[in-house]
mmCIF file of N, CA and C and ligand atoms in Angstrom:
data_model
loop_
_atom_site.group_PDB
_atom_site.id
_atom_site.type_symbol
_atom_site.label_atom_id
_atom_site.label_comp_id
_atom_site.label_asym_id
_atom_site.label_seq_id
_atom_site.Cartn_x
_atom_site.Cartn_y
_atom_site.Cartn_z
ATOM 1 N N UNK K 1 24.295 -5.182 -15.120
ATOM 2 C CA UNK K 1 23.176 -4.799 -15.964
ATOM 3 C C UNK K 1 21.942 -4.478 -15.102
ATOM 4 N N UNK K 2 21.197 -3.625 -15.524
ATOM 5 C CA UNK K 2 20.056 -3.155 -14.731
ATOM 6 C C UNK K 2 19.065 -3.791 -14.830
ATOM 7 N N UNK K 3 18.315 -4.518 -14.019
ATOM 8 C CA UNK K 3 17.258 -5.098 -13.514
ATOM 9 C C UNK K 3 15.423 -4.592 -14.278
ATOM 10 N N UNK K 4 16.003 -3.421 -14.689
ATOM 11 C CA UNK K 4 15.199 -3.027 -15.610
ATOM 12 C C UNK K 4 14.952 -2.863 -16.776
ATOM 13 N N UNK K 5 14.065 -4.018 -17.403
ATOM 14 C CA UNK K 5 14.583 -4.324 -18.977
ATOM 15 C C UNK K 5 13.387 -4.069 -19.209
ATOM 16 N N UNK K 6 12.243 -3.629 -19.057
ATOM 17 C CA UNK K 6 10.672 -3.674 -19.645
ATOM 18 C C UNK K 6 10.700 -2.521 -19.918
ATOM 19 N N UNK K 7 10.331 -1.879 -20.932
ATOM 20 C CA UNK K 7 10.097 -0.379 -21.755
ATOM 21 C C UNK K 7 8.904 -0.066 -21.777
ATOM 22 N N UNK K 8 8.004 0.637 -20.813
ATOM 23 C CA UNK K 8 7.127 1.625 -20.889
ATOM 24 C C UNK K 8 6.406 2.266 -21.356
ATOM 25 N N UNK K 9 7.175 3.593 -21.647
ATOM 26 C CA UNK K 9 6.691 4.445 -22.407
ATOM 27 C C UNK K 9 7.722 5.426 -22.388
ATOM 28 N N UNK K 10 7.849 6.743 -23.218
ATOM 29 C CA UNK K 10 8.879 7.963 -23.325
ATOM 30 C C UNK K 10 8.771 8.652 -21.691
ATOM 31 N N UNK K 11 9.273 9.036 -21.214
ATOM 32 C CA UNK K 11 8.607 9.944 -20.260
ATOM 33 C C UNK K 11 8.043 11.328 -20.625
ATOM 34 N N UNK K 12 8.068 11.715 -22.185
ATOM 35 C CA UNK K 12 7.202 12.666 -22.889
ATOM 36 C C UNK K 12 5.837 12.183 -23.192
ATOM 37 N N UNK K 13 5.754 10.718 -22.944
ATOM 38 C CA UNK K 13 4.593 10.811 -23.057
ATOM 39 C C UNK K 13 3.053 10.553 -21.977
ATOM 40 N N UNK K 14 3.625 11.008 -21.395
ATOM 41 C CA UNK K 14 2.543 11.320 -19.660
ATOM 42 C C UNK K 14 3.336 12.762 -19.940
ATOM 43 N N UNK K 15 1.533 13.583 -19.789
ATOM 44 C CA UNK K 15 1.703 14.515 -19.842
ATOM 45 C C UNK K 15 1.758 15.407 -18.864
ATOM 46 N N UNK K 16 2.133 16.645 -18.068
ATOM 47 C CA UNK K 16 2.353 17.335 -16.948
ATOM 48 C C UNK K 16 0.993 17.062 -16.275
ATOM 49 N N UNK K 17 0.969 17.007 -14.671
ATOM 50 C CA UNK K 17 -0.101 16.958 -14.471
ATOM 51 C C UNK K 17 -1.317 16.375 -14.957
ATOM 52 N N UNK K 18 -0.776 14.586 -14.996
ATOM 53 C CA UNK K 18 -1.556 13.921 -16.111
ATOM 54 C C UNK K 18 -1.321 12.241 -15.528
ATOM 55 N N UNK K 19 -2.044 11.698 -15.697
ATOM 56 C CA UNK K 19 -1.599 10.297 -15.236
ATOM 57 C C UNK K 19 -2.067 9.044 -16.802
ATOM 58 N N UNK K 20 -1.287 8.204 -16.543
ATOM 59 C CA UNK K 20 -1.455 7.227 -17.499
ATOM 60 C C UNK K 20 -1.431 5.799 -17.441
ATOM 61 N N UNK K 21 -2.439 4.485 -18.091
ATOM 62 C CA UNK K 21 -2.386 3.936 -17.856
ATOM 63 C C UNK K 21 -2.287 2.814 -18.494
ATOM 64 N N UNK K 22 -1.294 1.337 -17.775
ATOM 65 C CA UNK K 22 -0.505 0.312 -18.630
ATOM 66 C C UNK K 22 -0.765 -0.804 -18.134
ATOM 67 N N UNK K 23 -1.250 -1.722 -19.103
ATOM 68 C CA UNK K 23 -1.017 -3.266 -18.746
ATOM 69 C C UNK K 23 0.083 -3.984 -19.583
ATOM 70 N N UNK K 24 1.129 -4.816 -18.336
ATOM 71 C CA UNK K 24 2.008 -5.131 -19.378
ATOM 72 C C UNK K 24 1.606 -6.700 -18.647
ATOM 73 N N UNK K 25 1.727 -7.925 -18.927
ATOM 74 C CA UNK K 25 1.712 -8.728 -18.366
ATOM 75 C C UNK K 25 0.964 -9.075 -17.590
ATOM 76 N N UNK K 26 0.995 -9.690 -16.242
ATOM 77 C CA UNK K 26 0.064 -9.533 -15.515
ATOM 78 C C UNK K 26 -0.556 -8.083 -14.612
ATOM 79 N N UNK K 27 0.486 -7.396 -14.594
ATOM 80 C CA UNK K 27 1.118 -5.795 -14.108
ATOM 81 C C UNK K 27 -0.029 -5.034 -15.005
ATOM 82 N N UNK K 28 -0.991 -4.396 -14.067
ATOM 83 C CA UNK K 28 -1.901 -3.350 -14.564
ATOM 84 C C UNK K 28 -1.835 -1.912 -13.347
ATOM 85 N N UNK K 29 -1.588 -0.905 -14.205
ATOM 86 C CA UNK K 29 -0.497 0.129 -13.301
ATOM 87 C C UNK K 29 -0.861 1.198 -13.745
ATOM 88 N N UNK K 30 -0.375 2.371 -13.753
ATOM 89 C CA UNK K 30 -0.273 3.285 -13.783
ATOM 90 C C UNK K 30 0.754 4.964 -13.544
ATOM 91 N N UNK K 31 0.830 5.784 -14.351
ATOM 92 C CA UNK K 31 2.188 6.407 -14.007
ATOM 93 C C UNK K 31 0.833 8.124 -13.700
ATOM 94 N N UNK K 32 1.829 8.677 -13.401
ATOM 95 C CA UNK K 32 1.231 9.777 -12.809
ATOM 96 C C UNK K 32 2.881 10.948 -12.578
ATOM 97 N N UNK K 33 2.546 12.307 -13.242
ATOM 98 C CA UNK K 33 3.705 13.032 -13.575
ATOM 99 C C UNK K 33 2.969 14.705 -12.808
ATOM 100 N N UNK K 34 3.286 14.660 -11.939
ATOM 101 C CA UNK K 34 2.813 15.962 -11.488
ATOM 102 C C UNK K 34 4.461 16.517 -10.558
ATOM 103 N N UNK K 35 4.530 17.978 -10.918
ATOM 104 C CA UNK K 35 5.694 19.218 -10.950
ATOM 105 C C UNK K 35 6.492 18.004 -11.368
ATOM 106 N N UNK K 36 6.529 17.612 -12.158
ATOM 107 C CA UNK K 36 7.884 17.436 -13.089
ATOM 108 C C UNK K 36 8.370 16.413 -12.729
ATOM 109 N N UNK K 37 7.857 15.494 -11.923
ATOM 110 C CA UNK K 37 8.094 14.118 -10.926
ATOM 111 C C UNK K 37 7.017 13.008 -11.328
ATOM 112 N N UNK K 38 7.524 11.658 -11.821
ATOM 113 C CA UNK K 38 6.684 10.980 -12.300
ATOM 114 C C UNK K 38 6.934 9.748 -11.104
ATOM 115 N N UNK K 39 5.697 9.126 -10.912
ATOM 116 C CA UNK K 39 5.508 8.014 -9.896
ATOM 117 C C UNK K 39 4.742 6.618 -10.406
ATOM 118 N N UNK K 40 4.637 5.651 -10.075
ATOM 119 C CA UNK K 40 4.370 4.622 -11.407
ATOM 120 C C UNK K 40 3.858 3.602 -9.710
ATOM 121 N N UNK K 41 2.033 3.209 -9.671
ATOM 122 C CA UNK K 41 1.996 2.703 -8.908
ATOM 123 C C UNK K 41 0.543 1.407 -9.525
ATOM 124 N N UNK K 42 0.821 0.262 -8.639
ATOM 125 C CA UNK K 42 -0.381 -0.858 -9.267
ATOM 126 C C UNK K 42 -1.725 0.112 -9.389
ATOM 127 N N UNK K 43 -2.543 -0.443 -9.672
ATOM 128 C CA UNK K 43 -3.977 0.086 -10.594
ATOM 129 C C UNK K 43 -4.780 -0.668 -9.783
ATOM 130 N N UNK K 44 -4.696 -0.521 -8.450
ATOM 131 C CA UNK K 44 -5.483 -1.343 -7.173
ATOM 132 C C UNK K 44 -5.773 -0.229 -6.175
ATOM 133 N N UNK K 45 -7.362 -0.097 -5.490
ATOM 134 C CA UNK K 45 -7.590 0.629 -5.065
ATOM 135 C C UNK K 45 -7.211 -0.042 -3.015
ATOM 136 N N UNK K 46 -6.672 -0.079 -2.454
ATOM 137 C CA UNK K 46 -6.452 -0.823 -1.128
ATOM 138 C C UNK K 46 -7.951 -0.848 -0.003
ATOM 139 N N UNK K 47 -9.068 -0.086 -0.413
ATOM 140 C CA UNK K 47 -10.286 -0.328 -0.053
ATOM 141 C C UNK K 47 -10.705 -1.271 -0.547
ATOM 142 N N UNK K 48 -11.026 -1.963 -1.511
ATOM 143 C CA UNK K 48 -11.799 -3.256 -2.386
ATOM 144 C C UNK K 48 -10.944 -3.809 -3.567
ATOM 145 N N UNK K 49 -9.583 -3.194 -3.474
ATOM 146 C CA UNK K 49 -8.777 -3.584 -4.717
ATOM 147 C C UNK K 49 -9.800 -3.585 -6.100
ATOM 148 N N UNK K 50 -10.178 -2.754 -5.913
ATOM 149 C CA UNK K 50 -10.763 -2.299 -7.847
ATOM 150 C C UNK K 50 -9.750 -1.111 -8.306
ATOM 151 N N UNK K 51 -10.265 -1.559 -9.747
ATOM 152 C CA UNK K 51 -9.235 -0.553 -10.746
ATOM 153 C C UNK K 51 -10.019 1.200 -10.198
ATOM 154 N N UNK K 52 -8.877 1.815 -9.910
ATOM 155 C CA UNK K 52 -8.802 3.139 -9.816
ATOM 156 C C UNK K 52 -9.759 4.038 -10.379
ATOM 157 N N UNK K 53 -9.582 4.213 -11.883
ATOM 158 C CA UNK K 53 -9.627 5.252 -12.678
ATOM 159 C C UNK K 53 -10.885 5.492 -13.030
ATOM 160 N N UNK K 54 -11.732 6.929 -13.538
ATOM 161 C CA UNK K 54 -13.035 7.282 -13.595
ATOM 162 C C UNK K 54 -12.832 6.435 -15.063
ATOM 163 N N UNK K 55 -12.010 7.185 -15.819
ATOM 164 C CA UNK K 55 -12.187 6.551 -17.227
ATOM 165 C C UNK K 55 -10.479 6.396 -17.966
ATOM 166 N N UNK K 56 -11.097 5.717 -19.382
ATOM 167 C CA UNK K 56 -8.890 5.653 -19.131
ATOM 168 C C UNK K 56 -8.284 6.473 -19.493
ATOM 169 N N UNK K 57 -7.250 6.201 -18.400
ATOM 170 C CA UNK K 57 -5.476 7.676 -18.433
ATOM 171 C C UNK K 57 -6.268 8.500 -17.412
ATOM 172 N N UNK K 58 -7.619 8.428 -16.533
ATOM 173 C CA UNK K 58 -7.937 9.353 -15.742
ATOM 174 C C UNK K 58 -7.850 8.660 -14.242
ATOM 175 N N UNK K 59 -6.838 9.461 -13.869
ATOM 176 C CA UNK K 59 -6.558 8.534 -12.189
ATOM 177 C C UNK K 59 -6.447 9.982 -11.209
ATOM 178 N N UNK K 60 -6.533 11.008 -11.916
ATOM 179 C CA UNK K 60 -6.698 12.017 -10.763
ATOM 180 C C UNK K 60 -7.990 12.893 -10.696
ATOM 181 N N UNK K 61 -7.778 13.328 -9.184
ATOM 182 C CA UNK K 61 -8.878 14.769 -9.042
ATOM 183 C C UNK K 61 -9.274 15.670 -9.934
ATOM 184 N N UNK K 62 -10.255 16.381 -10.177
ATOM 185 C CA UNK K 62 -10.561 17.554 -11.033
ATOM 186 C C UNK K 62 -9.579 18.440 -10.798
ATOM 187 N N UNK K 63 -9.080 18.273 -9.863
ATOM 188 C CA UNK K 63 -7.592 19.678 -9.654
ATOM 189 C C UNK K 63 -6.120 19.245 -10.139
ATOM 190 N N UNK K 64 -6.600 17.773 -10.705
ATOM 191 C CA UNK K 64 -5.175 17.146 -11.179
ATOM 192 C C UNK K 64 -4.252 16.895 -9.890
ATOM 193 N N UNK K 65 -4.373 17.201 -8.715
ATOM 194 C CA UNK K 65 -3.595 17.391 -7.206
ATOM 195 C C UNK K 65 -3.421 16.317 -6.664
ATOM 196 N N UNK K 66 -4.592 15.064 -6.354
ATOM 197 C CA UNK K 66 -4.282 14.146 -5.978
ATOM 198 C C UNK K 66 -4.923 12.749 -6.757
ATOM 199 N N UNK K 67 -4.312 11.222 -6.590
ATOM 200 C CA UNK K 67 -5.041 10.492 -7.299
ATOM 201 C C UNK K 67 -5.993 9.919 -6.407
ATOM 202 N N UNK K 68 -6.955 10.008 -7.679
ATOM 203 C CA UNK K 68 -8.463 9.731 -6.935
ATOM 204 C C UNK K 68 -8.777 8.085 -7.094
ATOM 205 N N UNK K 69 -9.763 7.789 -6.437
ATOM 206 C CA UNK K 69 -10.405 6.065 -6.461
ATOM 207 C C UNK K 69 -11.759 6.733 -7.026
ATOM 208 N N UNK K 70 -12.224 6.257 -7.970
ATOM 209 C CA UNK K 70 -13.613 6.353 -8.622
ATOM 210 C C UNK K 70 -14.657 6.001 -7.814
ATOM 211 N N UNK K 71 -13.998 4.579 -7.371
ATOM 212 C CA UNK K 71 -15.319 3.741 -6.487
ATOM 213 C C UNK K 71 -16.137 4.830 -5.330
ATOM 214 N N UNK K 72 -15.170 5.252 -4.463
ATOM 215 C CA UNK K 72 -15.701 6.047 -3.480
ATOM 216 C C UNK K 72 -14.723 7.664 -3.010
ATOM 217 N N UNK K 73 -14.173 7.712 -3.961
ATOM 218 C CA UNK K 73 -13.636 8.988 -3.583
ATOM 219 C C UNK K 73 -12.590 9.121 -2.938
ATOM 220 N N UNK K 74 -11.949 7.853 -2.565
ATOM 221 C CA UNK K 74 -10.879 7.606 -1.467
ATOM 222 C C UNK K 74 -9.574 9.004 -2.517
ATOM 223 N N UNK K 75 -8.772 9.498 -2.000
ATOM 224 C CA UNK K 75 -7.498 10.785 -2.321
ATOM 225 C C UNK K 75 -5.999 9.898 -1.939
ATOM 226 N N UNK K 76 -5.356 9.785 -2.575
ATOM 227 C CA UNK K 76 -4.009 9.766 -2.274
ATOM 228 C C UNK K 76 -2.952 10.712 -3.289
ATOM 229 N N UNK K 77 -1.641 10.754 -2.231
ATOM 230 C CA UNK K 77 -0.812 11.388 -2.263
ATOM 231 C C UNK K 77 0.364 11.146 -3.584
ATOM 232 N N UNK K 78 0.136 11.894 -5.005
ATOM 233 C CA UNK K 78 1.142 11.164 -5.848
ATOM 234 C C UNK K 78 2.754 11.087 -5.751
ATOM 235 N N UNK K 79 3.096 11.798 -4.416
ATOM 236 C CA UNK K 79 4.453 11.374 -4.291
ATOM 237 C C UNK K 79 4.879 10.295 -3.756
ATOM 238 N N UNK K 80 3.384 9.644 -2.734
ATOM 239 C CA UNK K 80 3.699 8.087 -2.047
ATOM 240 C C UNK K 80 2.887 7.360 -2.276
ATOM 241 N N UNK K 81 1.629 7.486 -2.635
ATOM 242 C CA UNK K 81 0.466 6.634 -3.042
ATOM 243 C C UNK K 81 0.037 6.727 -1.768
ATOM 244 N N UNK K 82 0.148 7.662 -0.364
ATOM 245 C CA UNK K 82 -0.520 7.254 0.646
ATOM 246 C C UNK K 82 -1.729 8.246 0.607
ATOM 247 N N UNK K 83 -2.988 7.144 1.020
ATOM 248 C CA UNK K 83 -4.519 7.948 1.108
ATOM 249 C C UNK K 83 -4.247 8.882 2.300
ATOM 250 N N UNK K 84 -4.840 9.637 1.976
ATOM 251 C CA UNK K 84 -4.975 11.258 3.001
ATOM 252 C C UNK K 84 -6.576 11.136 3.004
ATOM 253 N N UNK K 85 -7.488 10.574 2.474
ATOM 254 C CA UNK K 85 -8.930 10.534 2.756
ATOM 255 C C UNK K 85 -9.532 9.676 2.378
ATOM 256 N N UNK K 86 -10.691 9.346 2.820
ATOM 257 C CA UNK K 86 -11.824 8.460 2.284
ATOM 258 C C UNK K 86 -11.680 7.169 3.259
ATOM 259 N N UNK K 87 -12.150 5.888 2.786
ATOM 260 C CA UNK K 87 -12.004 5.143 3.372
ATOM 261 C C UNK K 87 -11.053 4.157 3.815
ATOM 262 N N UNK K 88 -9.909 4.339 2.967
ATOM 263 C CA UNK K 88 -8.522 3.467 3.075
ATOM 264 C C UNK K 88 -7.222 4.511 3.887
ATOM 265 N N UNK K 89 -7.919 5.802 3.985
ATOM 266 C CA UNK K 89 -6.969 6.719 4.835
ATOM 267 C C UNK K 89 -5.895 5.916 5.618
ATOM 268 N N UNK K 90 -5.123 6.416 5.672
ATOM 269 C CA UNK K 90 -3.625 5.990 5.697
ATOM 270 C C UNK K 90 -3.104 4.859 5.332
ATOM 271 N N UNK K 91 -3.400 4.023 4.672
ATOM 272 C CA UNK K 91 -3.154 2.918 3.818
ATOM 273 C C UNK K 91 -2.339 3.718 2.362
ATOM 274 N N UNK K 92 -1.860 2.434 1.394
ATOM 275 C CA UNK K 92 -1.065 3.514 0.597
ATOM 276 C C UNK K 92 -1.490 2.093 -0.616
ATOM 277 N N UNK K 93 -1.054 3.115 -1.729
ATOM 278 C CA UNK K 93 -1.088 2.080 -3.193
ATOM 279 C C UNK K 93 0.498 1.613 -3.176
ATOM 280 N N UNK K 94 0.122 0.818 -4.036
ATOM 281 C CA UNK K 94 1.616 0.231 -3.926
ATOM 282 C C UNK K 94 2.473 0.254 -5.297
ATOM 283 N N UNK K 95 3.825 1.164 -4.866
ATOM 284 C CA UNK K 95 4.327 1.719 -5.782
ATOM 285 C C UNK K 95 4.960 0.430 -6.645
ATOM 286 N N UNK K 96 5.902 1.251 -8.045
ATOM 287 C CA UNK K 96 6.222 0.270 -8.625
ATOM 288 C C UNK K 96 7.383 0.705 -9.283
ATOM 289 N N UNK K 97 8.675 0.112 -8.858
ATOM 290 C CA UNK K 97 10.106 0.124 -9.237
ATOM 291 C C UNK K 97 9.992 0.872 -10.591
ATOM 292 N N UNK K 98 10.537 1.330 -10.711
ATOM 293 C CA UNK K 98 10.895 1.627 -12.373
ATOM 294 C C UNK K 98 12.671 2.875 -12.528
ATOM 295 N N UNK K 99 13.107 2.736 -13.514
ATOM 296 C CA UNK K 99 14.364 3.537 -13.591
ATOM 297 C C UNK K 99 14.266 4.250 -15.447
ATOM 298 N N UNK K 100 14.365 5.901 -15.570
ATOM 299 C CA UNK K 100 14.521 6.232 -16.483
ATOM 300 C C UNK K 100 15.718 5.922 -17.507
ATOM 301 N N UNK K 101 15.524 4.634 -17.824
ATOM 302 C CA UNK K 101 16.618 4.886 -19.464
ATOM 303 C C UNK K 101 16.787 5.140 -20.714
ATOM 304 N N UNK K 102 17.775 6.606 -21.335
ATOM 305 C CA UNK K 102 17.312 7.374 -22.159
ATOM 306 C C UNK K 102 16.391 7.717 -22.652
ATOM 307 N N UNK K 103 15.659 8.393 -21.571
ATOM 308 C CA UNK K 103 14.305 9.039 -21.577
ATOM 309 C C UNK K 103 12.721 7.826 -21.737
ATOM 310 N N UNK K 104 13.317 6.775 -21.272
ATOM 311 C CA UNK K 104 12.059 5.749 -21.563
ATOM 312 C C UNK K 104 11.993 5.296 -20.304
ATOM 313 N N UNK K 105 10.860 4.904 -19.992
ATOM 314 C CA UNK K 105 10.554 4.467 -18.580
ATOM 315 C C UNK K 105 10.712 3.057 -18.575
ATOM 316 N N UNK K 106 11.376 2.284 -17.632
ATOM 317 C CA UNK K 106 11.361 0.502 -17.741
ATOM 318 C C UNK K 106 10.889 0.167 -16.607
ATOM 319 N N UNK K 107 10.533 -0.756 -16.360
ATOM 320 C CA UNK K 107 10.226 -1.752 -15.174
ATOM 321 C C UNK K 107 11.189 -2.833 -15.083
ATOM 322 N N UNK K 108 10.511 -3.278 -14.134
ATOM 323 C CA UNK K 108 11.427 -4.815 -13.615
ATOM 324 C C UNK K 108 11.026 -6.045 -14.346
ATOM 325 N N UNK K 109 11.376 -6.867 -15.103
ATOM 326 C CA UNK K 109 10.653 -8.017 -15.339
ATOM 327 C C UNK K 109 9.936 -8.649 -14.436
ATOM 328 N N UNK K 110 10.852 -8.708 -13.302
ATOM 329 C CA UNK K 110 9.651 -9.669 -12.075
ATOM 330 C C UNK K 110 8.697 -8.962 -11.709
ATOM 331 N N UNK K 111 8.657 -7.403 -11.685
ATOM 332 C CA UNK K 111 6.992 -7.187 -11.514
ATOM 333 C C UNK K 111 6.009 -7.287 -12.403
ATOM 334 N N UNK K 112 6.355 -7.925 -13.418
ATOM 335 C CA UNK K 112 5.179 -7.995 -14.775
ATOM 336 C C UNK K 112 4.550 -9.392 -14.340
ATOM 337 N N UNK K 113 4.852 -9.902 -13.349
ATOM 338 C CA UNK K 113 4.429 -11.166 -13.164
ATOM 339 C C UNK K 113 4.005 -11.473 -11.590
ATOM 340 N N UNK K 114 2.242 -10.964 -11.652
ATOM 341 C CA UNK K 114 2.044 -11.113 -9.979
ATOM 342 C C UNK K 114 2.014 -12.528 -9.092
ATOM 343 N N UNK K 115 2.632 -13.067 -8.353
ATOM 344 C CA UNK K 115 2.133 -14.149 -7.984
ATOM 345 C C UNK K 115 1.229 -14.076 -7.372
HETATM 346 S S1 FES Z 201 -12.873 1.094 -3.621
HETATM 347 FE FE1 FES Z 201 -11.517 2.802 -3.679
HETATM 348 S S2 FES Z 201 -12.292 4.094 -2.122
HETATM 349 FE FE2 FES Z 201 -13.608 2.358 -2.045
#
Protein backbone atom coordinates (compact mmCIF):
# COMPACT_ATOMS: atom_id res chain seq x y z
CA UNK A 1 0.00 0.00 0.00
CA UNK A 2 1.24 3.45 -0.74
CA UNK A 3 2.62 5.55 1.85
CA UNK A 4 0.49 8.14 0.57
CA UNK A 5 -2.80 8.40 2.17
CA UNK A 6 -3.39 12.35 2.70
CA UNK A 7 -5.63 13.87 -0.17
CA UNK A 8 -4.78 17.28 -1.29
CA UNK A 9 -6.42 18.53 -3.78
CA UNK A 10 -7.56 17.46 -7.72
CA UNK A 11 -4.59 18.25 -9.70
CA UNK A 12 -7.30 20.41 -11.76
CA UNK A 13 -7.31 22.38 -9.23
CA UNK A 14 -3.88 24.44 -9.31
CA UNK A 15 -4.19 26.17 -12.12
CA UNK A 16 -1.45 26.32 -15.15
CA UNK A 17 1.10 28.53 -14.22
CA UNK A 18 -0.35 29.07 -10.81
CA UNK A 19 0.70 28.06 -7.38
CA UNK A 20 -1.42 27.07 -4.36
CA UNK A 21 -1.60 27.02 -0.93
CA UNK A 22 -2.25 24.18 2.04
CA UNK A 23 -2.19 23.65 5.61
CA UNK A 24 -2.81 20.22 6.56
CA UNK A 25 -1.62 19.46 10.04
CA UNK A 26 1.31 20.77 11.13
CA UNK A 27 2.51 20.81 7.17
CA UNK A 28 2.02 24.41 5.73
CA UNK A 29 3.08 24.05 1.93
CA UNK A 30 2.44 24.75 -1.13
CA UNK A 31 2.00 23.30 -4.81
CA UNK A 32 3.07 25.17 -7.82
CA UNK A 33 2.08 23.74 -11.60
CA UNK A 34 4.05 25.41 -14.26
CA UNK A 35 4.35 23.58 -18.23
CA UNK A 36 2.24 21.00 -17.04
CA UNK A 37 4.55 19.82 -14.04
CA UNK A 38 3.37 20.28 -10.56
CA UNK A 39 5.94 20.53 -7.52
CA UNK A 40 4.62 20.66 -3.87
CA UNK A 41 7.27 22.35 -1.48
CA UNK A 42 7.15 23.61 2.62
CA UNK A 43 5.88 27.34 2.82
CA UNK A 44 9.40 28.33 4.44
CA UNK A 45 11.47 30.89 3.04
CA UNK A 46 15.44 29.33 3.90
CA UNK A 47 16.60 33.13 4.47
CA UNK A 48 14.45 33.77 7.82
CA UNK A 49 12.05 30.81 7.40
CA UNK A 50 8.92 33.12 6.90
CA UNK A 51 5.90 32.19 4.95
CA UNK A 52 6.64 32.83 1.24
CA UNK A 53 3.71 34.26 -0.39
CA UNK A 54 2.79 38.12 -1.31
CA UNK A 55 -0.82 37.15 -0.66
CA UNK A 56 -2.77 33.75 -0.64
CA UNK A 57 -2.27 31.06 -3.59
CA UNK A 58 0.41 33.86 -4.63
CA UNK A 59 3.96 32.26 -4.43
CA UNK A 60 5.22 33.38 -7.80
CA UNK A 61 6.87 36.24 -9.90
CA UNK A 62 4.80 38.67 -11.98
CA UNK A 63 5.99 36.42 -14.93
CA UNK A 64 4.52 33.40 -13.12
CA UNK A 65 8.43 31.91 -14.02
CA UNK A 66 9.83 31.62 -10.78
CA UNK A 67 8.71 31.31 -7.00
CA UNK A 68 9.20 34.36 -5.31
CA UNK A 69 9.90 35.16 -1.27
CA UNK A 70 7.82 38.35 -0.52
CA UNK A 71 10.12 39.20 2.36
CA UNK A 72 13.02 40.19 0.10
CA UNK A 73 12.72 39.06 -3.30
CA UNK A 74 14.83 36.00 -2.88
CA UNK A 75 13.73 33.68 -6.84
CA UNK A 76 13.73 30.05 -6.87
CA UNK A 77 13.58 27.45 -9.34
CA UNK A 78 9.95 25.56 -9.49
CA UNK A 79 11.41 22.43 -10.73
CA UNK A 80 13.82 22.18 -7.48
CA UNK A 81 12.99 24.87 -5.12
CA UNK A 82 16.67 25.95 -5.62
CA UNK A 83 17.21 29.97 -5.16
CA UNK A 84 18.95 31.34 -8.30
CA UNK A 85 18.85 34.92 -6.46
CA UNK A 86 18.56 37.10 -3.62
CA UNK A 87 19.80 36.30 -0.46
CA UNK A 88 19.49 32.49 0.17
CA UNK A 89 21.05 31.92 -3.48
CA UNK A 90 21.86 28.49 -3.79
CA UNK A 91 20.11 27.18 -0.89
CA UNK A 92 16.81 25.39 -1.89
CA UNK A 93 13.09 25.05 -0.31
CA UNK A 94 12.37 21.94 0.73
CA UNK A 95 10.38 19.80 -1.37
CA UNK A 96 7.55 17.60 -0.38
CA UNK A 97 6.84 13.85 -1.32
CA UNK A 98 3.62 13.56 -2.82
CA UNK A 99 2.22 10.81 -5.58
CA UNK A 100 -0.80 11.47 -8.04
CA UNK A 101 -3.77 9.11 -7.20
CA UNK A 102 -6.60 9.20 -9.64
CA UNK A 103 -6.01 12.55 -10.40
CA UNK A 104 -5.78 13.75 -6.61
CA UNK A 105 -2.70 14.79 -5.11
CA UNK A 106 -1.70 12.86 -1.59
CA UNK A 107 1.00 13.27 0.75
CA UNK A 108 2.67 11.22 3.26
CA UNK A 109 1.12 11.06 6.63
CA UNK A 110 4.48 11.50 8.33
CA UNK A 111 5.00 14.76 6.69
CA UNK A 112 1.83 16.30 8.15
CA UNK A 113 3.61 16.09 11.31
CA UNK A 114 6.85 18.34 11.78
CA UNK A 115 8.99 17.36 14.55
S1 LIG B 1 13.04 36.06 4.04
FE1 LIG B 1 12.86 35.25 2.02
S2 LIG B 1 14.38 36.35 0.92
FE2 LIG B 1 14.57 37.11 2.95
Amino acid sequence: MSRFTIPVCHVDDIDHESSKGFEIGDLNFFAVKRDGIITLFQNNCPHLGVNLEFQQDQFLDADNFYIMCSTHGALFQPEDGKCVYGPCQGQSLISVDFEVIEQQIHIAEAATAIA
